[in-house]
Amino acid sequence: MTNDLVKRLRGWASSIATHEYDGEAAPDLSGLGQVLTDVVRQREQVRQDELRKKPKLFN
């Protein structure tokens, strides 16, 4: 993961961990879905890059 994605995920984790629930308020998770989508896309890109680097036995 890139440093930017790691920082963003840590920020949300910290927000959740330090949030005091009073029955009404909840931690701000806006944008978390986009960060997770970015993480999945990046992991898939890395996987595809690694597959391209492997020698092909049957060409």
Short mmCIF file of C-alpha atoms in Angstrom, two decimals:
data_model
loop_
_atom_site.label_atom_id
_atom_site.label_comp_id
_atom_site.label_asym_id
_atom_site.label_seq_id
_atom_site.Cartn_x
_atom_site.Cartn_y
_atom_site.Cartn_z
CA MET A 1 0.00 0.00 0.00
CA THR A 2 1.12 3.50 -0.61
CA ASN A 3 1.97 5.70 2.33
CA ASP A 4 -1.05 7.90 1.57
CA LEU A 5 -3.46 4.98 1.84
CA VAL A 6 -1.82 3.76 5.03
CA LYS A 7 -2.10 7.22 6.60
CA ARG A 8 -5.75 7.49 5.63
CA LEU A 9 -6.58 4.06 7.05
CA ARG A 10 -4.73 4.81 10.28
CA GLY A 11 -6.64 8.07 10.61
CA TRP A 12 -9.99 6.29 10.40
CA ALA A 13 -8.85 3.54 12.76
CA SER A 14 -7.72 6.17 15.26
CA SER A 15 -11.03 7.99 14.90
CA ILE A 16 -12.93 4.81 15.68
CA ALA A 17 -10.66 3.78 18.55
CA THR A 18 -10.77 7.14 20.33
CA HIS A 19 -14.41 8.00 19.68
CA GLU A 20 -16.67 8.21 22.70
CA TYR A 21 -20.10 6.87 21.82
CA ASP A 22 -22.92 8.76 23.46
CA GLY A 23 -25.74 6.88 21.80
CA GLU A 24 -26.17 9.41 19.02
CA ALA A 25 -22.77 10.34 17.64
CA ALA A 26 -20.64 8.03 15.56
CA PRO A 27 -17.14 8.38 14.15
CA ASP A 28 -16.84 10.10 10.79
CA LEU A 29 -16.25 7.36 8.26
CA SER A 30 -16.96 9.40 5.16
CA GLY A 31 -14.67 8.30 2.40
CA LEU A 32 -13.68 5.01 4.02
CA GLY A 33 -15.34 3.03 1.24
CA GLN A 34 -13.26 4.88 -1.36
CA VAL A 35 -10.04 4.20 0.55
CA LEU A 36 -10.85 0.50 0.76
CA THR A 37 -11.68 0.46 -2.95
CA ASP A 38 -8.32 2.12 -3.67
CA VAL A 39 -6.55 -0.50 -1.55
CA VAL A 40 -8.22 -3.35 -3.43
CA ARG A 41 -7.40 -1.78 -6.81
CA GLN A 42 -3.79 -1.23 -5.82
CA ARG A 43 -3.40 -4.81 -4.57
CA GLU A 44 -4.87 -6.11 -7.82
CA GLN A 45 -2.49 -3.94 -9.84
CA VAL A 46 0.49 -5.27 -7.88
CA ARG A 47 -0.74 -8.84 -8.43
CA GLN A 48 -1.09 -8.23 -12.17
CA ASP A 49 2.39 -6.69 -12.33
CA GLU A 50 3.87 -9.71 -10.55
CA LEU A 51 2.12 -12.08 -12.95
CA ARG A 52 3.59 -10.20 -15.93
CA LYS A 53 7.10 -10.54 -14.49
CA LYS A 54 6.92 -14.34 -14.14
CA PRO A 55 8.54 -16.27 -16.96
CA LYS A 56 6.05 -17.87 -19.31
CA LEU A 57 6.62 -21.56 -19.83
CA PHE A 58 4.32 -22.04 -22.77
CA ASN A 59 4.39 -19.30 -25.42
#
